[in-house]
Amino acid sequence: MAVPKKRTSISKKIIRNTLWKKKGYFTTLKAFSLAQSIFTGNSKSFFCNKYKR
């Protein structure tokens, strides 16, 4: 028979939510930083051709 689980406290819910949002924020920062370095040509870890003919 199914037993109902205890409810998660609001503070735990808020903590998990902020951690989830922070993870996305840092991922976007990394992506933006990589895009900037590629655009300026200063990238050392990513190779791409700027001019395609």
Tab-separated table of N, CA and C in Angstrom:
chain	number	residue	atom	x	y	z
A	1	MET	N	0.837	-1.182	0.000
A	1	MET	CA	0.000	0.000	0.000
A	1	MET	C	0.886	1.252	0.000
A	2	ALA	N	0.515	2.251	-0.776
A	2	ALA	CA	1.308	3.471	-0.886
A	2	ALA	C	1.179	4.318	0.381
A	3	VAL	N	2.331	4.827	0.825
A	3	VAL	CA	2.349	5.672	2.017
A	3	VAL	C	2.762	7.072	1.600
A	4	PRO	N	2.023	8.099	2.017
A	4	PRO	CA	2.401	9.458	1.650
A	4	PRO	C	3.727	9.868	2.296
A	5	LYS	N	4.550	10.571	1.531
A	5	LYS	CA	5.855	11.005	2.030
A	5	LYS	C	5.702	12.306	2.811
A	6	LYS	N	6.709	12.560	3.661
A	6	LYS	CA	6.701	13.806	4.428
A	6	LYS	C	6.944	14.983	3.499
A	7	ARG	N	6.391	16.090	3.842
A	7	ARG	CA	6.532	17.282	3.019
A	7	ARG	C	7.910	17.912	3.215
A	8	THR	N	8.523	18.368	2.108
A	8	THR	CA	9.814	19.050	2.177
A	8	THR	C	9.593	20.476	2.685
A	9	SER	N	10.463	20.924	3.574
A	9	SER	CA	10.300	22.262	4.142
A	9	SER	C	10.542	23.332	3.076
A	10	ILE	N	9.973	24.493	3.306
A	10	ILE	CA	10.086	25.599	2.343
A	10	ILE	C	11.538	26.051	2.209
A	11	SER	N	12.290	26.064	3.330
A	11	SER	CA	13.690	26.510	3.267
A	11	SER	C	14.528	25.572	2.394
A	12	LYS	N	14.300	24.247	2.521
A	12	LYS	CA	15.024	23.298	1.672
A	12	LYS	C	14.662	23.507	0.218
A	13	LYS	N	13.395	23.761	-0.041
A	13	LYS	CA	12.924	23.991	-1.407
A	13	LYS	C	13.610	25.214	-2.005
A	14	ILE	N	13.715	26.288	-1.217
A	14	ILE	CA	14.346	27.525	-1.693
A	14	ILE	C	15.835	27.301	-1.951
A	15	ILE	N	16.508	26.566	-1.047
A	15	ILE	CA	17.938	26.285	-1.210
A	15	ILE	C	18.187	25.514	-2.498
A	16	ARG	N	17.391	24.468	-2.732
A	16	ARG	CA	17.560	23.677	-3.955
A	16	ARG	C	17.296	24.511	-5.195
A	17	ASN	N	16.301	25.365	-5.129
A	17	ASN	CA	15.953	26.209	-6.272
A	17	ASN	C	17.082	27.185	-6.603
A	18	THR	N	17.674	27.804	-5.580
A	18	THR	CA	18.767	28.752	-5.829
A	18	THR	C	19.993	28.040	-6.373
A	19	LEU	N	20.278	26.819	-5.871
A	19	LEU	CA	21.413	26.062	-6.408
A	19	LEU	C	21.192	25.743	-7.876
A	20	TRP	N	19.975	25.373	-8.219
A	20	TRP	CA	19.634	25.048	-9.603
A	20	TRP	C	19.807	26.276	-10.497
A	21	LYS	N	19.379	27.448	-10.003
A	21	LYS	CA	19.516	28.680	-10.780
A	21	LYS	C	20.975	29.095	-10.917
A	22	LYS	N	21.774	28.926	-9.852
A	22	LYS	CA	23.196	29.277	-9.901
A	22	LYS	C	23.935	28.433	-10.926
A	23	LYS	N	23.581	27.154	-11.010
A	23	LYS	CA	24.228	26.268	-11.972
A	23	LYS	C	24.005	26.782	-13.389
A	24	GLY	N	22.794	27.193	-13.693
A	24	GLY	CA	22.488	27.752	-15.004
A	24	GLY	C	23.211	29.055	-15.248
A	25	TYR	N	23.324	29.887	-14.204
A	25	TYR	CA	23.995	31.178	-14.335
A	25	TYR	C	25.463	30.987	-14.690
A	26	PHE	N	26.148	30.076	-14.000
A	26	PHE	CA	27.561	29.865	-14.274
A	26	PHE	C	27.789	29.220	-15.640
A	27	THR	N	26.849	28.394	-16.068
A	27	THR	CA	26.946	27.795	-17.397
A	27	THR	C	26.845	28.874	-18.473
A	28	THR	N	25.926	29.822	-18.289
A	28	THR	CA	25.798	30.909	-19.269
A	28	THR	C	27.029	31.805	-19.256
A	29	LEU	N	27.614	32.027	-18.071
A	29	LEU	CA	28.837	32.832	-17.995
A	29	LEU	C	29.969	32.186	-18.781
A	30	LYS	N	30.137	30.863	-18.628
A	30	LYS	CA	31.184	30.148	-19.353
A	30	LYS	C	30.951	30.229	-20.854
A	31	ALA	N	29.692	30.031	-21.273
A	31	ALA	CA	29.376	30.066	-22.700
A	31	ALA	C	29.636	31.455	-23.270
A	32	PHE	N	29.262	32.486	-22.533
A	32	PHE	CA	29.474	33.854	-22.995
A	32	PHE	C	30.959	34.178	-23.074
A	33	SER	N	31.721	33.709	-22.092
A	33	SER	CA	33.161	33.940	-22.080
A	33	SER	C	33.827	33.266	-23.274
A	34	LEU	N	33.420	32.031	-23.570
A	34	LEU	CA	33.968	31.317	-24.721
A	34	LEU	C	33.621	32.035	-26.021
A	35	ALA	N	32.380	32.494	-26.128
A	35	ALA	CA	31.961	33.213	-27.331
A	35	ALA	C	32.765	34.496	-27.513
A	36	GLN	N	33.019	35.195	-26.418
A	36	GLN	CA	33.816	36.426	-26.490
A	36	GLN	C	35.235	36.132	-26.957
A	37	SER	N	35.841	35.089	-26.402
A	37	SER	CA	37.224	34.779	-26.767
A	37	SER	C	37.326	34.324	-28.221
A	38	ILE	N	36.319	33.599	-28.699
A	38	ILE	CA	36.316	33.173	-30.105
A	38	ILE	C	36.152	34.385	-31.011
A	39	PHE	N	35.256	35.279	-30.626
A	39	PHE	CA	34.982	36.462	-31.442
A	39	PHE	C	36.196	37.377	-31.547
A	40	THR	N	36.940	37.528	-30.441
A	40	THR	CA	38.109	38.406	-30.456
A	40	THR	C	39.350	37.707	-30.986
A	41	GLY	N	39.297	36.364	-31.061
A	41	GLY	CA	40.447	35.611	-31.561
A	41	GLY	C	41.459	35.272	-30.491
A	42	ASN	N	41.100	35.425	-29.223
A	42	ASN	CA	42.026	35.139	-28.120
A	42	ASN	C	41.866	33.735	-27.550
A	43	SER	N	41.052	32.921	-28.178
A	43	SER	CA	40.795	31.584	-27.644
A	43	SER	C	42.009	30.682	-27.840
A	44	LYS	N	42.374	29.971	-26.748
A	44	LYS	CA	43.498	29.041	-26.811
A	44	LYS	C	43.032	27.598	-26.778
A	45	SER	N	41.778	27.378	-26.424
A	45	SER	CA	41.292	26.009	-26.285
A	45	SER	C	40.265	25.644	-27.356
A	46	PHE	N	39.908	26.588	-28.205
A	46	PHE	CA	38.864	26.341	-29.202
A	46	PHE	C	39.333	26.911	-30.527
A	47	PHE	N	39.345	26.088	-31.548
A	47	PHE	CA	39.832	26.529	-32.848
A	47	PHE	C	38.680	26.640	-33.834
A	48	CYS	N	38.635	27.743	-34.549
A	48	CYS	CA	37.627	27.902	-35.596
A	48	CYS	C	38.152	28.891	-36.634
A	49	ASN	N	37.664	28.774	-37.844
A	49	ASN	CA	38.028	29.703	-38.897
A	49	ASN	C	37.094	30.896	-38.860
A	50	LYS	N	37.675	32.077	-38.730
A	50	LYS	CA	36.847	33.270	-38.707
A	50	LYS	C	36.282	33.578	-40.080
A	51	TYR	N	37.111	33.415	-41.088
A	51	TYR	CA	36.715	33.800	-42.436
A	51	TYR	C	36.509	32.544	-43.300
A	52	LYS	N	35.266	32.318	-43.694
A	52	LYS	CA	34.972	31.182	-44.560
A	52	LYS	C	34.801	31.710	-45.974
A	53	ARG	N	35.413	31.025	-46.932
A	53	ARG	CA	35.328	31.464	-48.318
A	53	ARG	C	34.620	30.454	-49.162
